[in-house]
């Protein structure tokens, strides 16, 4: 057996006498994919996903095929059961995977749909190992953290590389170096770099430079200790990205360089930025893209002509950020109002739409537990439009219904997303159809008028993990409706879903007769997916989550129309294009 073969024995090859265990998937070509590993030190929440996605974007622009993957240390199988208040929003991929919000950052930055192969948790890794153990795959061996668990991690990464035929795989390790739950990921990266050989991998440590107010200067000690911890795991970083509130001084960068054996040009300053979309330019200006290409020896794979074109297009977008001449205030109702991360995709979708329309969409949060019919006008006096986003449970539901009513009666632009769609149906049923006791069975189990009820396919399911109606689904649009016009008169579109409840089909006729238009439906199933009110300037609800598929250069039409409607509301005396015209202009330009 050659040395390589020895190291990279295939699964079926496992010899119980050998200490080597490094399964390699079929079709894996060593050297084709190069890896960039991104670790965090000092603190979590530094924006590893943002950094990694920006670097990946620079490589993708150069014509390289990139595949990101996020590794999470937690034991959950996916992010579906996580509380967004603790962990940020649950992002849903087209294939139905419920994952960390960083996958949303990658999809937006790369304008690329990802799959479950781009997300792995310790839960998945261990579940797979235990399954294999019961199947007898390790017969004769005690199953160990090293080499079996690390082998499983390497297998995941190589599978992704082989399946996507990537030039570069960007691996982001959740949490921080030093977390017990992440230790075996780091070990796996170290092993993979050895097995795939020189120039196959590049290690990036993201660190944080403190600037205590009392001292008034930047201090590097915490960063040094964090990097030292990584080195103790046998990993020599190639690049150190210093996150900080302000640009990192040369002196601090020098200290870090001396301490870590990383040349100064590869110790870069990544200060806070007003928009994450400015960060690719920051990394590019620091020359990081070419440093990585040189480290991995893949300069010969790039196409600079391709890059120039894409970069110019990207700069057209970033040049507009922060320069808007108009401003609207969007009220968002919601339970997790104190954490921006809980609504990351909505905030992004508003930023994409606003930037394209030359209008800053400022967000204000509305706590719905306090809102009643009587005080609604006070609470909503300052907003130009309102979003009722996704949600679960009963808290604040009545307040959301009040908001939908206020928006309907006062011509305030309304966008209901999933739960917000359902609450709009409940409101309409109560106040227009006269079904005064209408409700969702999620809010009032066993209520007398269940206009929103659990999906038939959900009734049979027990347990709460990964069992909603999840992922991308086609939606048939009804001609001549607002939705149909916003989507450029398309017959069918695709959006992503994550729900258990739906409009009870028994009420559809009654709702329609009273004036509710269901402009988007599931093909071949009576599942209502988009609603609107013909006599209102902009009253739109969708059972889907359109925010998940909005991209910086391809803003989502519902959000563009919504912000355009808010502009009309805010600037009634200006002759602004109506929401359909504005959306057509923006979306035909970008698609
Ligand atoms: N709780 C509602 C349902 O399960 C809405 C879900 C959501 O807003 N994502 O259908």
Coordinates of C-alpha atoms and ligand atoms in Angstrom, one line a residue:
X1 CA 0.0 0.0 0.0
X2 CA 1.4 3.5 -0.9
X3 CA 1.8 5.9 2.0
X4 CA -1.2 7.9 0.9
X5 CA -3.4 4.9 0.6
X6 CA -2.3 3.9 4.0
X7 CA -3.3 7.2 5.5
X8 CA -6.5 7.5 3.5
X9 CA -7.9 4.0 3.8
X10 CA -11.4 3.8 2.4
X11 CA -14.2 2.8 4.8
X12 CA -14.4 -0.8 3.5
X13 CA -10.7 -1.0 3.8
X14 CA -10.6 -0.6 7.6
X15 CA -8.2 -3.0 9.0
X16 CA -8.8 -3.6 12.6
X17 CA -5.0 -3.8 13.2
X18 CA -4.3 -0.4 11.8
X19 CA -4.4 2.7 13.9
X20 CA -5.2 4.7 10.8
X21 CA -8.8 5.5 10.2
X22 CA -9.5 8.2 7.7
X23 CA -12.4 7.3 5.4
X24 CA -12.4 9.0 2.0
X25 CA -15.5 9.2 -0.1
X26 CA -15.6 7.9 -3.7
X27 CA -14.6 10.6 -6.2
X28 CA -12.4 12.5 -3.8
X29 CA -9.4 13.9 -5.6
X30 CA -6.7 15.0 -3.2
X31 CA -5.4 18.4 -4.0
X32 CA -8.5 19.5 -6.0
X33 CA -10.1 21.2 -3.1
X34 CA -8.1 23.4 -0.8
X35 CA -9.4 24.1 2.7
X36 CA -9.7 27.3 4.6
X37 CA -10.4 26.8 8.3
X38 CA -11.8 29.7 10.3
X39 CA -11.5 29.5 14.1
X40 CA -12.6 32.1 16.7
X41 CA -10.6 33.0 19.8
X42 CA -11.2 35.3 22.8
X43 CA -15.0 35.5 22.3
X44 CA -17.8 34.1 20.2
X45 CA -20.0 36.3 18.1
X46 CA -17.0 37.9 16.3
X47 CA -18.5 37.3 12.9
X48 CA -16.6 34.2 11.8
X49 CA -19.4 33.4 9.4
X50 CA -19.3 37.0 8.0
X51 CA -15.5 36.9 7.6
X52 CA -15.5 33.4 6.1
X53 CA -18.3 34.3 3.6
X54 CA -16.6 37.5 2.6
X55 CA -13.3 35.7 1.9
X56 CA -15.2 33.0 0.0
X57 CA -17.0 35.7 -2.0
X58 CA -13.6 37.1 -3.1
X59 CA -12.5 33.7 -4.2
X60 CA -15.8 32.9 -6.0
X61 CA -15.5 36.2 -7.9
X62 CA -12.2 35.1 -9.1
X63 CA -13.9 32.1 -10.8
X64 CA -13.1 29.5 -8.1
X65 CA -15.8 27.1 -7.0
X66 CA -16.4 27.5 -3.3
X67 CA -18.3 25.4 -0.8
X68 CA -18.8 26.7 2.8
X69 CA -19.5 24.5 5.8
X70 CA -20.4 25.4 9.3
X71 CA -19.4 22.9 12.1
X72 CA -21.5 23.3 15.3
X73 CA -20.4 21.8 18.6
X74 CA -23.8 21.3 20.0
X75 CA -25.5 17.9 20.2
X76 CA -28.7 18.9 18.5
X77 CA -29.2 17.2 15.1
X78 CA -30.1 20.6 13.5
X79 CA -31.0 24.1 14.7
X80 CA -34.8 23.6 14.4
X81 CA -35.5 23.2 18.1
X82 CA -33.2 26.1 19.2
X83 CA -34.6 29.2 20.7
X84 CA -33.8 32.2 18.3
X85 CA -33.5 34.4 21.4
X86 CA -30.5 32.3 22.5
X87 CA -29.0 31.4 19.1
X88 CA -30.2 33.8 16.5
X89 CA -32.8 32.9 13.8
X90 CA -33.3 29.4 12.5
X91 CA -32.3 29.5 8.8
X92 CA -34.1 27.1 6.5
X93 CA -32.4 25.8 3.3
X94 CA -34.2 24.9 0.1
X95 CA -33.8 21.2 0.9
X96 CA -35.6 21.7 4.3
X97 CA -32.5 21.7 6.5
X98 CA -33.0 23.9 9.6
X99 CA -29.6 25.4 10.4
X100 CA -27.6 28.2 11.9
X101 CA -28.1 31.8 10.7
X102 CA -24.6 31.8 9.3
X103 CA -25.8 29.7 6.4
X104 CA -28.0 32.7 5.6
X105 CA -24.9 34.9 5.5
X106 CA -23.2 32.5 3.1
X107 CA -26.2 32.2 0.8
X108 CA -26.5 36.0 0.7
X109 CA -22.9 36.8 0.2
X110 CA -22.3 34.0 -2.4
X111 CA -25.7 34.2 -4.0
X112 CA -25.7 30.4 -3.9
X113 CA -28.3 27.9 -2.5
X114 CA -26.8 25.6 0.0
X115 CA -27.8 22.2 1.2
X116 CA -27.6 20.0 4.3
X117 CA -24.1 19.0 3.2
X118 CA -23.1 22.6 4.2
X119 CA -24.0 22.2 7.8
X120 CA -22.8 19.7 10.5
X121 CA -23.4 19.4 14.2
X122 CA -21.8 17.2 16.8
X123 CA -25.3 15.6 17.1
X124 CA -25.1 14.5 13.4
X125 CA -21.5 13.3 13.7
X126 CA -22.2 11.2 16.8
X127 CA -25.5 9.9 15.5
X128 CA -23.8 8.7 12.4
X129 CA -21.0 7.0 14.4
X130 CA -23.4 5.3 16.7
X131 CA -25.4 4.1 13.7
X132 CA -22.2 2.7 12.1
X133 CA -21.2 1.1 15.3
X134 CA -24.5 -0.8 15.6
X135 CA -24.2 -1.8 12.0
X136 CA -20.9 -3.4 12.7
X137 CA -18.7 -1.0 10.7
X138 CA -16.0 -0.9 13.4
X139 CA -16.0 -4.6 14.2
X140 CA -13.2 -5.5 16.5
X141 CA -12.3 -1.9 17.4
X142 CA -13.1 0.3 20.3
X143 CA -14.7 3.5 18.8
X144 CA -12.6 6.4 19.9
X145 CA -12.6 10.2 19.6
X146 CA -9.4 9.8 17.7
X147 CA -9.3 8.4 15.0
X148 CA -13.0 7.6 14.6
X149 CA -14.8 10.8 15.5
X150 CA -12.2 13.0 13.9
X151 CA -12.3 10.6 10.9
X152 CA -16.1 11.2 10.6
X153 CA -15.5 15.0 10.5
X154 CA -12.8 14.7 7.8
X155 CA -15.2 12.4 5.9
X156 CA -17.9 15.2 6.0
X157 CA -15.5 17.8 4.7
X158 CA -14.2 15.6 1.9
X159 CA -17.7 14.5 1.0
X160 CA -18.6 18.2 0.5
X161 CA -15.5 18.7 -1.5
X162 CA -16.2 15.7 -3.8
X163 CA -19.9 16.4 -4.2
X164 CA -19.4 20.1 -5.1
X165 CA -16.2 19.7 -7.0
X166 CA -15.0 22.8 -5.1
X167 CA -11.7 24.5 -5.5
X168 CA -12.0 25.8 -2.0
X169 CA -13.9 24.5 1.0
X170 CA -14.4 27.1 3.8
X171 CA -14.8 25.5 7.1
X172 CA -16.1 27.6 10.0
X173 CA -15.9 26.1 13.4
X174 CA -18.6 27.4 15.8
X175 CA -17.8 28.8 19.3
X176 CA -14.3 29.5 20.3
X177 CA -11.0 27.6 20.6
X178 CA -10.9 26.2 24.0
X179 CA -14.5 25.0 24.1
X180 CA -14.4 21.4 25.0
X181 CA -17.1 20.6 22.4
X182 CA -15.0 22.0 19.6
X183 CA -11.8 20.4 20.5
X184 CA -12.2 17.4 18.2
X185 CA -13.1 19.6 15.2
X186 CA -9.7 21.3 15.6
X187 CA -8.0 18.0 15.9
X188 CA -9.7 16.8 12.7
X189 CA -8.5 19.9 10.8
X190 CA -5.0 19.3 12.0
X191 CA -5.1 15.7 10.8
X192 CA -6.6 16.7 7.5
X193 CA -3.9 19.3 6.8
X194 CA -1.3 16.6 7.4
X195 CA -3.0 14.0 5.3
X196 CA -3.8 16.2 2.3
X197 CA -0.3 17.6 2.4
X198 CA 1.5 21.0 2.1
X199 CA -0.5 23.9 0.8
X200 CA -3.8 22.0 1.1
X201 CA -5.1 24.0 4.0
X202 CA -4.9 27.5 5.4
X203 CA -5.7 28.3 9.0
X204 CA -7.3 31.6 10.0
X205 CA -7.7 32.7 13.6
X206 CA -10.2 35.4 14.2
X207 CA -9.5 37.2 17.3
X208 CA -10.6 40.3 19.2
X209 CA -8.6 43.3 20.3
X210 CA -9.9 44.9 23.5
X211 CA -10.0 48.6 23.9
X212 CA -11.0 49.3 27.5
X213 CA -12.5 52.8 27.9
X214 CA -10.5 53.4 31.1
X215 CA -7.2 52.8 29.2
X216 CA -8.1 54.4 25.9
X217 CA -5.8 52.2 23.9
X218 CA -5.9 48.8 22.2
X219 CA -4.7 45.8 24.2
X220 CA -3.5 42.6 22.6
X221 CA -3.0 40.2 25.5
X222 CA -6.4 38.4 25.3
X223 CA -5.8 37.9 21.6
X224 CA -2.3 36.5 22.2
X225 CA -3.6 34.1 24.8
X226 CA -6.4 33.0 22.4
X227 CA -3.9 32.3 19.6
X228 CA -1.6 30.5 22.0
X229 CA -4.5 28.2 22.8
X230 CA -4.9 27.3 19.2
X231 CA -1.2 26.7 18.8
X232 CA -1.4 24.3 21.8
X233 CA -3.7 22.2 19.7
X234 CA -1.0 21.8 17.2
X235 CA -2.3 24.4 14.8
X236 CA -0.1 27.2 13.5
X237 CA -2.3 29.9 12.1
X238 CA -1.5 31.3 8.7
X239 CA -3.6 34.4 9.0
X240 CA -4.8 36.3 12.0
X241 CA -7.8 38.6 11.5
X242 CA -8.1 41.1 14.3
X243 CA -11.7 42.1 15.0
X244 CA -12.0 45.4 16.9
X245 CA -14.3 48.3 17.4
X246 CA -11.7 50.6 15.6
X247 CA -9.0 50.0 13.1
X248 CA -6.2 47.9 14.8
X249 CA -2.9 49.8 15.2
X250 CA 0.3 48.7 13.6
X251 CA 1.9 48.3 17.0
X252 CA -0.8 45.8 18.1
X253 CA -0.5 44.0 14.8
X254 CA 3.3 43.8 15.3
X255 CA 2.9 42.4 18.8
X256 CA 0.6 39.7 17.5
X257 CA 2.9 38.9 14.6
X258 CA 5.9 38.4 16.9
X259 CA 3.9 36.3 19.3
X260 CA 2.4 34.0 16.7
X261 CA 5.0 33.6 13.9
X262 CA 2.6 35.1 11.4
X263 CA 4.0 37.7 9.1
X264 CA 2.7 41.2 9.6
X265 CA 1.0 41.4 6.2
X266 CA -1.1 38.4 7.3
X267 CA -2.2 40.0 10.6
X268 CA -5.0 42.1 9.4
X269 CA -7.3 44.7 10.9
X270 CA -11.1 44.0 10.6
X271 CA -12.8 46.8 12.5
X272 CA -16.6 47.1 13.0
X273 CA -18.3 48.0 9.8
X274 CA -21.7 49.8 9.2
X275 CA -22.7 47.1 6.8
X276 CA -21.3 43.6 6.5
X277 CA -21.4 44.1 2.7
X278 CA -18.4 46.5 3.1
X279 CA -16.2 43.8 4.5
X280 CA -15.2 42.0 1.2
X281 CA -13.6 45.3 0.2
X282 CA -11.8 45.6 3.5
X283 CA -10.3 42.1 3.1
X284 CA -9.5 42.8 -0.6
X285 CA -7.8 46.1 0.3
X286 CA -5.7 44.2 2.9
X287 CA -4.6 41.8 0.1
X288 CA -5.9 38.9 1.9
X289 CA -7.4 37.2 -1.2
X290 CA -4.0 36.9 -2.8
X291 CA -2.3 35.9 0.4
X292 CA -4.7 32.9 0.6
X293 CA -4.2 32.0 -3.0
X294 CA -0.4 32.0 -2.5
X295 CA -0.6 30.0 0.6
X296 CA -2.7 27.4 -1.1
X297 CA -0.7 27.7 -4.4
X298 CA -3.8 28.0 -6.6
X299 CA -3.1 31.4 -8.2
X300 CA -3.1 29.7 -11.6
X301 CA -6.8 28.7 -11.2
X302 CA -8.2 32.3 -11.1
X303 CA -9.8 34.4 -13.7
X304 CA -9.1 38.1 -13.2
X305 CA -11.3 39.3 -16.0
X306 CA -14.2 37.5 -14.5
X307 CA -13.4 39.1 -11.2
X308 CA -13.2 42.7 -12.5
X309 CA -16.7 42.4 -14.0
X310 CA -18.3 40.9 -10.8
X311 CA -16.4 43.3 -8.5
X312 CA -17.7 46.4 -10.5
X313 CA -21.2 45.0 -10.1
X314 CA -20.7 44.4 -6.4
X315 CA -19.3 48.0 -5.9
X316 CA -22.4 49.4 -7.6
X317 CA -24.4 47.9 -4.8
X318 CA -22.0 48.8 -1.9
X319 CA -21.5 52.4 -3.2
X320 CA -25.2 52.9 -2.5
X321 CA -25.1 51.7 1.1
X322 CA -25.6 54.6 3.5
X323 CA -26.2 57.2 0.8
X324 CA -30.0 56.9 0.7
X325 CA -31.8 60.3 0.4
X326 CA -35.1 58.9 1.7
X327 CA -36.0 57.1 4.9
X328 CA -39.0 55.1 6.1
X329 CA -39.7 53.5 9.4
X330 CA -40.8 49.9 9.4
X331 CA -42.4 48.5 12.6
X332 CA -41.7 44.8 13.2
X333 CA -43.8 43.1 15.8
X334 CA -42.3 40.2 17.6
X335 CA -41.5 38.2 20.6
X336 CA -37.7 38.3 20.3
X337 CA -37.6 42.0 19.9
X338 CA -34.4 42.5 22.0
X339 CA -32.2 40.4 19.7
X340 CA -31.4 41.6 16.2
X341 CA -30.1 38.2 15.3
X342 CA -33.5 36.7 15.8
X343 CA -34.7 38.6 12.7
X344 CA -31.5 38.7 10.7
X345 CA -33.0 37.6 7.4
X346 CA -35.8 40.2 7.6
X347 CA -33.3 43.0 8.4
X348 CA -31.1 41.9 5.5
X349 CA -34.1 41.7 3.1
X350 CA -35.1 45.2 4.1
X351 CA -31.5 46.4 3.6
X352 CA -31.4 44.8 0.1
X353 CA -34.7 46.3 -1.0
X354 CA -34.0 49.7 0.6
X355 CA -30.6 50.0 -1.0
X356 CA -32.0 49.2 -4.4
X357 CA -34.7 51.8 -4.0
X358 CA -32.4 54.5 -2.5
X359 CA -34.3 54.5 0.8
X360 CA -33.1 53.6 4.2
X361 CA -35.6 51.2 5.9
X362 CA -35.2 51.9 9.6
X363 CA -36.6 49.3 11.9
X364 CA -38.5 49.9 15.1
X365 CA -39.6 47.0 17.3
X366 CA -43.2 46.8 18.5
X367 CA -44.0 44.8 21.6
X368 CA -47.4 43.4 20.8
X369 CA -48.3 42.2 24.3
X370 CA -49.2 45.8 25.1
X371 CA -51.3 46.6 22.0
X372 CA -55.0 46.8 22.1
X373 CA -57.7 48.2 19.7
X374 CA -57.8 51.3 21.8
X375 CA -54.1 52.2 21.9
X376 CA -53.1 50.8 18.5
X377 CA -53.0 54.3 16.8
X378 CA -50.6 55.5 19.5
X379 CA -48.2 52.5 19.1
X380 CA -48.3 52.6 15.3
X381 CA -48.4 56.4 14.8
X382 CA -44.8 56.7 13.7
X383 CA -44.5 53.7 11.4
X384 CA -44.8 53.9 7.7
X385 CA -45.4 50.2 7.3
X386 CA -45.6 47.1 9.4
X387 CA -44.2 43.6 9.3
X388 CA -45.7 40.8 11.4
X389 CA -43.0 38.1 11.2
X390 CA -42.9 34.4 11.9
X391 CA -43.7 33.2 15.4
X392 CA -44.8 30.4 17.6
X393 CA -47.2 30.1 20.5
X394 CA -49.8 32.4 22.0
X395 CA -47.8 35.3 23.4
X396 CA -48.6 38.6 21.8
X397 CA -50.9 36.9 19.2
X398 CA -53.9 39.2 20.0
X399 CA -51.7 42.3 19.6
X400 CA -50.6 41.0 16.2
X401 CA -54.2 40.6 15.2
X402 CA -54.8 44.2 16.3
X403 CA -51.8 45.4 14.2
X404 CA -53.2 43.5 11.1
X405 CA -56.6 45.2 11.7
X406 CA -55.1 48.6 12.1
X407 CA -53.1 48.2 8.9
X408 CA -56.1 47.0 7.0
X409 CA -58.4 49.8 8.1
X410 CA -55.8 52.6 7.8
X411 CA -54.2 51.7 4.5
X412 CA -50.9 51.1 6.3
X413 CA -48.6 48.8 4.2
X414 CA -48.7 45.3 5.8
X415 CA -46.4 42.3 5.2
X416 CA -47.4 39.2 7.2
X417 CA -44.7 36.5 7.2
X418 CA -45.9 33.0 8.1
X419 CA -47.4 33.6 11.5
X420 CA -48.1 37.2 10.3
X421 CA -50.1 35.6 7.3
X422 CA -52.1 33.5 9.7
X423 CA -52.9 36.4 12.0
X424 CA -54.1 38.4 9.1
X425 CA -56.5 35.6 8.2
X426 CA -57.8 35.4 11.8
X427 CA -58.3 39.2 11.8
X428 CA -60.2 39.2 8.5
X429 CA -62.3 36.2 9.6
X430 CA -63.3 38.0 12.8
X431 CA -63.9 41.5 11.6
X432 CA -64.9 41.1 8.0
X433 CA -66.5 37.7 7.8
X434 CA -68.2 38.1 11.2
X435 CA -66.6 34.9 12.6
X436 CA -66.0 36.7 15.9
X437 CA -64.5 33.6 17.6
X438 CA -62.1 32.9 14.8
X439 CA -58.6 31.9 15.8
X440 CA -55.6 29.6 15.1
X441 CA -55.7 26.3 17.0
X442 CA -52.1 27.0 17.9
X443 CA -53.4 29.9 19.9
X444 CA -56.7 28.5 21.0
X445 CA -56.7 24.7 20.8
X446 CA -60.3 23.4 20.3
X447 CA -61.7 26.9 19.5
X448 CA -65.0 27.1 17.8
X449 CA -63.8 28.7 14.5
X450 CA -60.4 27.2 13.7
X451 CA -59.7 29.3 10.5
X452 CA -56.0 28.3 11.0
X453 CA -55.5 24.7 11.8
X454 CA -52.7 22.1 11.9
X455 CA -51.8 20.7 8.5
X456 CA -53.2 17.2 8.0
X457 CA -49.7 15.8 7.4
X458 CA -48.7 17.2 10.8
X459 CA -51.4 15.6 12.8
X460 CA -49.8 12.2 12.5
X461 CA -46.4 13.3 13.7
X462 CA -45.1 13.0 17.2
X463 CA -42.0 14.8 18.6
X464 CA -40.9 18.3 17.7
X465 CA -37.6 17.9 15.9
X466 CA -37.4 18.6 12.1
X467 CA -41.1 17.8 11.4
X468 CA -42.6 20.9 10.1
X469 CA -43.5 21.5 6.5
X470 CA -40.0 22.6 5.6
X471 CA -38.0 24.0 2.7
X472 CA -38.5 25.3 -0.7
X473 CA -41.9 24.7 -2.4
X474 CA -43.5 25.9 -5.6
X475 CA -46.3 28.5 -5.5
X476 CA -48.8 29.0 -8.3
X477 CA -49.6 32.7 -8.7
X478 CA -53.1 34.0 -9.7
X479 CA -52.9 36.2 -12.7
X480 CA -53.6 39.9 -12.3
X481 CA -53.0 40.0 -8.6
X482 CA -50.5 42.1 -6.7
X483 CA -48.2 39.1 -6.1
X484 CA -48.3 38.1 -9.7
X485 CA -47.3 41.6 -10.8
X486 CA -44.6 41.9 -8.2
X487 CA -43.1 38.7 -9.4
X488 CA -43.0 39.9 -13.0
X489 CA -46.2 38.1 -14.0
X490 CA -44.6 34.7 -13.3
X491 CA -47.0 31.7 -13.3
X492 CA -45.0 30.0 -10.6
X493 CA -42.4 31.0 -8.0
X494 CA -40.5 29.2 -5.2
X495 CA -40.2 30.3 -1.6
X496 CA -39.1 28.5 1.6
X497 CA -41.5 27.3 4.3
X498 CA -41.4 26.4 8.0
X499 CA -44.8 25.8 9.5
X500 CA -47.2 23.4 11.1
X501 CA -50.5 25.3 10.6
X502 CA -52.3 26.5 7.5
X503 CA -55.6 28.1 6.5
X504 CA -58.3 25.5 7.2
X505 CA -59.6 24.7 3.6
X506 CA -63.2 24.7 4.9
X507 CA -63.0 28.5 5.3
X508 CA -61.4 29.4 2.0
X509 CA -64.6 30.1 0.2
X510 CA -66.0 32.2 2.9
X511 CA -62.8 34.3 3.2
X512 CA -62.7 34.7 -0.6
X513 CA -66.3 35.8 -0.8
X514 CA -65.7 38.5 1.8
X515 CA -62.8 39.9 -0.3
X516 CA -59.6 38.1 0.7
X517 CA -57.6 37.1 -2.4
X518 CA -55.5 34.0 -2.2
X519 CA -53.0 34.9 -4.9
X520 CA -50.6 32.1 -4.2
X521 CA -51.4 28.5 -3.7
X522 CA -49.6 25.2 -3.5
X523 CA -49.9 23.2 -6.8
X524 CA -52.2 20.2 -6.3
X525 CA -53.0 20.9 -2.7
X526 CA -55.4 23.3 -1.0
X527 CA -52.6 25.1 0.9
X528 CA -52.9 28.9 0.8
X529 CA -49.5 30.5 0.4
X530 CA -50.1 34.1 -0.4
X531 CA -52.9 36.5 0.5
X532 CA -53.8 40.0 -0.4
X533 CA -56.6 42.6 -0.2
X534 CA -57.5 44.2 -3.5
X535 CA -58.7 47.5 -2.1
X536 CA -55.6 48.2 0.0
X537 CA -52.4 49.9 -1.3
X538 CA -50.3 47.0 0.0
X539 CA -51.7 44.3 2.2
X540 CA -49.7 41.1 1.6
X541 CA -49.3 38.0 3.6
X542 CA -47.4 34.8 2.9
X543 CA -47.2 31.4 4.6
X544 CA -43.6 31.3 3.4
X545 CA -40.5 33.2 4.5
X546 CA -39.5 35.4 1.5
X547 CA -36.7 37.0 3.6
X548 CA -34.7 33.8 3.4
X549 CA -34.1 34.1 -0.3
X550 CA -33.4 37.8 -0.6
X551 CA -29.9 38.5 -1.9
X552 CA -27.9 41.8 -2.0
X553 CA -28.0 42.0 -5.7
X554 CA -31.3 40.3 -6.1
X555 CA -33.7 41.8 -3.6
X556 CA -36.8 39.8 -2.9
X557 CA -39.8 41.3 -4.9
X558 CA -42.2 41.2 -1.9
X559 CA -39.8 43.3 0.2
X560 CA -39.1 45.7 -2.6
X561 CA -42.8 46.3 -3.2
X562 CA -43.3 46.6 0.6
X563 CA -40.6 49.3 1.0
X564 CA -41.8 51.1 -2.1
X565 CA -45.3 51.2 -0.6
X566 CA -43.9 52.5 2.7
X567 CA -42.1 55.3 0.7
X568 CA -45.4 56.3 -0.8
X569 CA -47.0 56.4 2.6
X570 CA -44.1 58.5 4.0
X571 CA -43.8 60.9 1.0
X572 CA -47.4 61.4 -0.1
X573 CA -46.7 64.6 -1.9
X574 CA -43.9 63.2 -4.1
X575 CA -44.7 61.5 -7.3
X576 CA -42.9 58.2 -6.5
X577 CA -43.5 55.1 -8.6
X578 CA -46.1 52.8 -7.2
X579 CA -45.0 49.6 -5.6
X580 CA -45.5 47.5 -8.7
X581 CA -43.6 49.8 -11.0
X582 CA -40.8 50.3 -8.5
X583 CA -40.5 46.5 -8.0
X584 CA -40.5 45.8 -11.7
X585 CA -37.7 48.4 -12.2
X586 CA -35.5 47.0 -9.5
X587 CA -36.2 43.3 -10.1
X588 CA -35.9 43.3 -13.8
X589 CA -32.6 45.1 -13.4
X590 CA -31.2 42.5 -11.0
X591 CA -32.5 39.2 -12.3
Ligands
LIG1 N1 -46.5 28.8 14.4 C1 -46.9 28.9 13.0 C2 -47.0 27.5 12.4 O1 -46.3 26.6 12.9 C3 -46.1 29.8 12.2 C4 -44.7 29.3 12.0 C5 -43.7 30.4 11.6 O2 -44.0 31.6 11.7 N2 -42.6 30.0 11.2 O3 -47.6 27.3 11.4

